[in-house]
């Protein structure tokens, strides 16, 4: 079969449970033009090359927000275009190129310090145990709703410095906004309107919170970003409020559904291979390697989209200026030219340079945090769940093809052991 | 032509127990070679890494032990502290200084280079005159720098000299750098970028003198007191480091009948050495700083590349080809030269060879910001790229150089100013 319609099939929810055979077909032509003019890159070497190529831009991706006429001239002709322009200029840095990207990311990295991230381990452990304690009386749980969802959003709220009483609201916003990160999602008007509403709400909330942090800074990321932090050697640089809000939303959204998927995919993968589940319970020190293999084997972010800003000759093909480019990270992770026996789940794999956190200048900022969260969560689950069994395999998936993960993961249990 | 090789090798000998030698040994084992493996080295040390010697080691940041990691299953015999003295191609044997004669089925010549000694032997023999190539050199120089010299004079405008000068400034030691040319680092970077690095050195307190040559040293009582320059200037200093280039270690090959001279041991594209008459010696290979081969990225000109990355890549290619049977199974050494240097708080990286470039363009950042990528063109093609503190895009330019892309290879990229072509 020609590869020109394969990506359409990847997007088709029918293939959500197991897209990997499609990737194998795509890899026969490492850079393949789709019928709609998009170029899909599916091999490890080519993806690794393009994430470090200045002809690849993360900006000016086709705008998912379509204009809708509300009937109010002031709103339609003045307020919304201005708001859209502001938003366009203050996109979160995942959608920006150097030099702006580097400046904003640099400020975040300073606030996202290793000590601060390590400090989240204990909180994550407590939270994990509380969530598992709540399973004591149940014989069936939904891992997604009862565990994977609440965990990361609570952790990121703590890091950002969102007051505990506002966390439930934050979780709602995070869930809604994650659809905005999903490329190729042909979101209907209702979703778009909800996203916009949600963005307005969260912006207003953050604006207040930032003002409070400026008056009374705490030991949290938002305070550091709002005040310029204390560790700044050079002229304390500060983000303006627009960038600050966009950044806070990015941290919330980028670290949410991704981590949910990592935990859920891991449990699913391990319960399909009980020997690994048992090994993890017995020998928790394998968790870090197991998680790296999970990021290769079932990456929560399956692909990212870019734009070619100049012609790019690669693998006998020229990606023309202006073409959207899909970097199919999940396929690069299964590339037999890079990984021996790529379809085997093998935590002992040496030299596991997966693309689960992307690569190049947009390499995941939250990788250290995600690793801690996943490690704490999986070790506790493997140790404490008694005889967990998958209720449905495959489980139902959420529709997104990029942020791919189960919508529910129902497990039958014989109770839990003590923390 | 020599007779075709028959049978798999059972005895492999590597002369030169350093970066290239060890990399070849690892590669041989990784490919399943199970026979005898011996490394001969004239230094008393197990293979160690040299780049840190002029950087962290001299600065006192690392302990001075830069021994390279060896695989626990390497199963190699090291004969250290004994130089190889001669090579007999017909008998397939190497004789060591202690008289031992080692037979081989395959031989790798990886004897590298040594620091070019100061040309005046009396001056070179002074206790205050140093060169830097080995661990022992670094230990001596480091001890001397720590004793707080009044002023260090560095002779030579190359990377090692500039790294040492930078270290001196880190240690707050006054330093004068004497460069014979009109700009430092110009062989590798061209006068424009070399001059820019020179400016940075000056900003950081280096007394940089261009077009400067030493007439003689003043050393009353055998201790260095000052140098006199040809232009009549006199500079007082109590330490002098000569970083004036390298000499290839080929003396032990005298009389072997190989095409070997000061420019290195000549190989074909597969790493096999050539006899003086041009015939290929199918069972003898060379790799690393000592080797010179037709470089596919330099229009097949014979070049030697004295870089860390090349030593390893070339050693791996040689190992592959040592084990390959018929010529059809040989792979070419087509590594694109790459190099890095750390000095004055910056990291400079270079891919390709800027040598002979006729044009230059800054394609990201700017000299004023101190972070940039510069491209070099020759006859309309892109031949090299250099970066200062912004190596991120280098792989894309490396690919362009490999593909012999036009100069500049592309425009309108992310973070790219309008491209202006200048003199290199
Ligand atoms: C101070 C310093 C800093 C450097 N910094 C960088 C850098 O930043 N980046 C970079 O790319 N490169 C750098 N280099 C260059 C890099 O170290 C060399 O390219 C690399 O060491 C070459 O490895 P090799 O094995 O070919 O040769 P060498 O490392 O020179 O090893 C050759 C070995 O053979 C031995 N030998 C010689 N003759 C005989 C004989 N007759 N018998 C037995 N043994 C013999 C020598 O004593 C030596 O141990 C630096 C070099 C130095 C000295
Ligand atoms: C398992 C969990 C996670 C996975 C699989 C993941 C994956 C990724 C990937 C693939 C990218 C690259 C995007 C691109 O190239 O376009 C990325 C970027 C990013 N991630 Fe994560 N991520 C995870 C968790 C987190 C967490 C917990 C945070 C923060 C709290 C976070 C914050 C970010 C940010 C800010 C970026 C943008 C970086 C930039 O543009 O420079 N991520 N992530």
Coordinates of N, CA and C in Angstrom, one line a residue, chain A residues 245-364:
Chain A
X245 N 1.3 34.0 31.9 CA 0.0 33.2 31.9 C 0.1 32.0 30.9
X246 N 0.6 32.4 29.8 CA 0.7 31.3 28.7 C 1.7 30.2 29.3
X247 N 2.7 30.6 30.0 CA 3.7 29.6 30.5 C 3.0 28.7 31.5
X248 N 2.3 29.4 32.4 CA 1.7 28.6 33.5 C 0.7 27.6 32.9
X249 N -0.1 28.1 32.0 CA -1.0 27.1 31.3 C -0.3 26.0 30.6
X250 N 0.8 26.3 30.0 CA 1.6 25.3 29.3 C 2.1 24.2 30.3
X251 N 2.6 24.7 31.4 CA 3.1 23.7 32.4 C 2.0 22.8 32.9
X252 N 0.8 23.5 33.1 CA -0.3 22.7 33.6 C -0.7 21.6 32.5
X253 N -0.9 22.1 31.3 CA -1.4 21.2 30.3 C -0.4 20.2 29.8
X254 N 0.8 20.6 29.6 CA 1.8 19.7 29.0 C 2.2 18.6 30.0
X255 N 2.0 18.9 31.3 CA 2.4 17.9 32.3 C 1.2 17.1 32.8
X256 N 0.1 17.3 32.2 CA -1.1 16.7 32.8 C -1.4 15.4 32.0
X257 N -2.1 15.5 30.9 CA -2.5 14.3 30.2 C -1.4 13.3 29.8
X258 N -0.2 14.0 29.6 CA 1.0 13.1 29.3 C 1.3 12.2 30.4
X259 N 1.3 12.7 31.6 CA 1.7 11.9 32.8 C 0.6 10.9 33.1
X260 N -0.7 11.4 32.9 CA -1.8 10.4 33.0 C -1.6 9.2 32.1
X261 N -1.3 9.5 30.9 CA -1.1 8.4 29.9 C 0.1 7.5 30.3
X262 N 1.1 8.1 30.7 CA 2.3 7.3 31.1 C 2.0 6.3 32.1
X263 N 1.3 6.8 33.2 CA 0.9 5.9 34.3 C -0.1 4.8 33.8
X264 N -1.1 5.2 33.0 CA -2.1 4.3 32.6 C -1.5 3.3 31.6
X265 N -0.7 3.8 30.6 CA -0.1 2.9 29.6 C 0.8 1.9 30.3
X266 N 1.5 2.4 31.4 CA 2.4 1.5 32.1 C 1.7 0.3 32.7
X267 N 0.6 0.7 33.4 CA -0.2 -0.4 34.1 C -0.7 -1.4 33.1
X268 N -1.2 -0.8 32.0 CA -1.8 -1.7 31.0 C -0.7 -2.6 30.4
X269 N 0.4 -2.1 30.1 CA 1.5 -2.8 29.5 C 2.0 -3.9 30.5
X270 N 2.1 -3.5 31.7 CA 2.7 -4.5 32.7 C 1.6 -5.6 33.0
X271 N 0.4 -5.2 33.1 CA -0.6 -6.3 33.4 C -0.7 -7.3 32.2
X272 N -0.4 -6.8 31.0 CA -0.3 -7.7 29.9 C 0.9 -8.7 30.0
X273 N 1.8 -8.3 30.8 CA 3.1 -9.1 30.9 C 3.3 -9.2 32.4
X274 N 2.5 -10.1 33.1 CA 2.5 -10.1 34.6 C 3.9 -10.3 35.2
X275 N 4.8 -11.0 34.4 CA 6.2 -11.2 35.0 C 6.9 -9.9 35.3
X276 N 6.6 -8.9 34.4 CA 7.2 -7.5 34.7 C 6.5 -6.8 35.9
X277 N 5.2 -7.0 36.0 CA 4.5 -6.4 37.1 C 5.1 -7.0 38.4
X278 N 5.2 -8.3 38.5 CA 5.7 -8.9 39.7 C 7.2 -8.5 40.0
X279 N 7.9 -8.4 38.9 CA 9.3 -8.0 39.1 C 9.4 -6.6 39.7
X280 N 8.5 -5.7 39.2 CA 8.5 -4.4 39.7 C 8.2 -4.4 41.2
X281 N 7.2 -5.2 41.6 CA 6.8 -5.3 43.0 C 7.9 -5.8 43.9
X282 N 8.7 -6.8 43.3 CA 9.7 -7.4 44.1 C 11.0 -6.5 44.1
X283 N 11.3 -5.9 43.0 CA 12.6 -5.2 42.8 C 12.3 -3.8 42.3
X284 N 11.8 -2.9 43.2 CA 11.4 -1.6 42.7 C 12.6 -0.8 42.1
X285 N 13.8 -1.2 42.3 CA 14.9 -0.5 41.8 C 15.0 -0.6 40.2
X286 N 14.2 -1.5 39.6 CA 14.2 -1.5 38.2 C 13.3 -0.4 37.6
X287 N 12.5 0.3 38.5 CA 11.5 1.3 38.0 C 12.1 2.3 37.0
X288 N 13.2 2.9 37.3 CA 13.7 3.9 36.3 C 13.9 3.3 34.9
X289 N 14.5 2.2 34.8 CA 14.7 1.6 33.5 C 13.4 1.2 32.8
X290 N 12.5 0.7 33.7 CA 11.2 0.2 33.2 C 10.5 1.4 32.6
X291 N 10.6 2.6 33.3 CA 9.9 3.7 32.8 C 10.5 4.3 31.5
X292 N 11.8 4.2 31.4 CA 12.4 4.6 30.1 C 11.9 3.7 29.0
X293 N 11.8 2.4 29.2 CA 11.3 1.5 28.2 C 9.9 1.8 27.9
X294 N 9.1 2.2 28.9 CA 7.7 2.5 28.7 C 7.6 3.7 27.8
X295 N 8.4 4.7 28.0 CA 8.4 5.9 27.2 C 8.8 5.6 25.7
X296 N 9.5 4.5 25.5 CA 9.9 4.1 24.2 C 8.7 3.3 23.6
X297 N 8.2 2.4 24.4 CA 7.3 1.3 23.9 C 5.9 1.9 23.7
X298 N 5.4 2.7 24.7 CA 4.1 3.3 24.6 C 4.1 4.7 24.9
X299 N 4.8 5.5 24.1 CA 5.0 7.0 24.5 C 3.6 7.7 24.5
X300 N 3.5 8.5 25.6 CA 2.2 9.2 25.8 C 2.1 10.3 24.7
X301 N 3.2 10.8 24.2 CA 3.1 11.8 23.1 C 3.5 11.0 21.8
X302 N 2.6 10.7 21.0 CA 2.9 9.9 19.8 C 3.6 10.7 18.7
X303 N 3.2 11.9 18.5 CA 3.8 12.7 17.5 C 3.7 14.2 17.8
X304 N 4.5 15.0 17.1 CA 4.4 16.4 17.2 C 4.4 17.0 15.8
X305 N 3.8 18.2 15.7 CA 3.7 18.8 14.3 C 4.6 20.0 14.2
X306 N 5.2 20.2 13.1 CA 6.1 21.3 12.8 C 5.7 21.9 11.5
X307 N 6.5 23.0 11.1 CA 6.3 23.6 9.8 C 7.7 23.7 9.2
X308 N 7.8 23.4 7.9 CA 9.0 23.6 7.2 C 9.1 25.0 6.7
X309 N 10.1 25.8 7.1 CA 10.2 27.2 6.7 C 11.2 27.4 5.6
X310 N 11.8 26.3 5.1 CA 12.6 26.3 3.9 C 12.6 24.9 3.4
X311 N 13.0 24.7 2.1 CA 13.0 23.4 1.6 C 14.0 22.5 2.4
X312 N 13.6 21.3 2.6 CA 14.5 20.4 3.4 C 14.7 19.1 2.6
X313 N 15.9 18.9 2.0 CA 16.1 17.7 1.3 C 16.5 16.6 2.4
X314 N 15.8 15.5 2.3 CA 16.1 14.5 3.3 C 15.7 13.1 2.8
X315 N 16.5 12.1 2.8 CA 16.2 10.8 2.4 C 15.6 10.7 1.0
X316 N 16.2 11.5 0.1 CA 15.8 11.5 -1.3 C 14.5 12.2 -1.5
X317 N 13.9 12.9 -0.5 CA 12.7 13.6 -0.7 C 13.0 15.1 -0.3
X318 N 12.3 16.0 -0.9 CA 12.4 17.4 -0.5 C 11.1 17.9 0.2
X319 N 11.2 18.1 1.5 CA 10.0 18.7 2.1 C 10.0 20.2 1.7
X320 N 8.9 20.6 1.1 CA 8.9 22.0 0.6 C 8.6 23.0 1.6
X321 N 9.1 24.2 1.5 CA 8.8 25.3 2.3 C 7.3 25.4 2.5
X322 N 6.9 25.6 3.7 CA 5.5 25.7 4.0 C 4.7 24.5 4.3
X323 N 5.3 23.3 4.2 CA 4.6 22.1 4.4 C 4.6 21.7 5.9
X324 N 3.4 21.3 6.4 CA 3.4 20.8 7.8 C 4.2 19.5 7.8
X325 N 4.9 19.3 8.9 CA 5.7 18.1 9.1 C 5.2 17.4 10.4
X326 N 5.0 16.1 10.3 CA 4.6 15.3 11.5 C 5.8 14.5 11.9
X327 N 6.3 14.7 13.1 CA 7.4 13.9 13.6 C 6.8 12.8 14.4
X328 N 6.8 11.6 13.9 CA 6.1 10.5 14.5 C 7.0 9.8 15.5
X329 N 7.1 10.4 16.7 CA 8.0 9.9 17.7 C 7.8 8.5 18.1
X330 N 6.6 8.1 18.2 CA 6.2 6.7 18.6 C 6.7 5.7 17.5
X331 N 6.8 6.1 16.3 CA 7.3 5.2 15.3 C 8.9 5.1 15.3
X332 N 9.5 6.3 15.5 CA 10.9 6.3 15.7 C 11.4 5.4 16.8
X333 N 10.5 5.3 17.9 CA 10.8 4.5 19.0 C 10.7 3.0 18.7
X334 N 10.1 2.6 17.5 CA 10.0 1.2 17.2 C 10.8 0.9 15.9
X335 N 11.7 1.8 15.6 CA 12.5 1.7 14.4 C 13.6 0.6 14.6
X336 N 13.5 -0.5 13.8 CA 14.4 -1.6 13.9 C 15.9 -1.2 13.6
X337 N 16.0 -0.1 12.9 CA 17.4 0.4 12.6 C 18.1 1.0 13.8
X338 N 17.3 1.4 14.8 CA 17.8 1.9 16.0 C 17.7 1.0 17.2
X339 N 16.6 0.2 17.3 CA 16.4 -0.6 18.5 C 16.3 -2.1 18.0
X340 N 17.1 -2.9 18.6 CA 17.0 -4.3 18.3 C 15.7 -4.9 18.8
X341 N 15.0 -5.7 18.0 CA 13.8 -6.3 18.4 C 12.8 -5.2 19.0
X342 N 12.5 -4.2 18.2 CA 11.8 -3.0 18.8 C 10.4 -3.3 19.3
X343 N 9.8 -4.3 18.9 CA 8.4 -4.6 19.4 C 8.4 -5.4 20.7
X344 N 9.5 -5.7 21.2 CA 9.6 -6.4 22.4 C 9.8 -5.4 23.6
X345 N 9.0 -5.6 24.6 CA 9.1 -4.7 25.8 C 10.2 -5.3 26.7
X346 N 11.3 -4.5 26.8 CA 12.5 -5.0 27.5 C 13.1 -3.9 28.3
X347 N 12.8 -3.9 29.6 CA 13.4 -2.8 30.5 C 14.9 -2.9 30.6
X348 N 15.5 -4.1 30.2 CA 16.9 -4.2 30.4 C 17.7 -3.8 29.1
X349 N 17.0 -3.2 28.2 CA 17.5 -2.7 26.9 C 18.7 -1.7 27.2
X350 N 19.9 -2.0 26.6 CA 20.9 -1.0 26.8 C 20.7 0.2 25.8
X351 N 21.3 1.3 26.2 CA 21.3 2.5 25.3 C 20.0 2.9 24.7
X352 N 19.0 3.0 25.6 CA 17.6 3.3 25.2 C 17.4 4.7 24.9
X353 N 17.8 5.2 23.8 CA 17.6 6.6 23.5 C 16.3 6.8 22.7
X354 N 15.2 6.8 23.5 CA 13.9 6.9 22.9 C 13.6 8.4 22.7
X355 N 12.5 8.6 22.0 CA 12.0 9.9 21.6 C 10.8 10.3 22.4
X356 N 10.6 9.6 23.5 CA 9.3 9.8 24.3 C 9.2 11.2 24.8
X357 N 10.3 11.9 25.1 CA 10.3 13.3 25.6 C 10.6 14.2 24.4
X358 N 10.6 13.8 23.2 CA 11.0 14.6 22.1 C 12.5 14.7 22.0
X359 N 13.0 15.8 21.4 CA 14.4 16.0 21.3 C 14.7 17.4 20.8
X360 N 16.0 17.7 20.9 CA 16.3 19.1 20.4 C 15.9 20.1 21.3
X361 N 15.6 21.3 20.8 CA 15.4 22.5 21.7 C 14.1 22.4 22.5
X362 N 13.1 21.6 22.0 CA 11.8 21.5 22.7 C 11.8 20.3 23.6
X363 N 12.9 19.7 23.8 CA 12.9 18.5 24.7 C 12.2 18.8 26.0
X364 N 11.4 17.8 26.4 CA 10.5 18.0 27.6 C 11.2 18.7 28.8

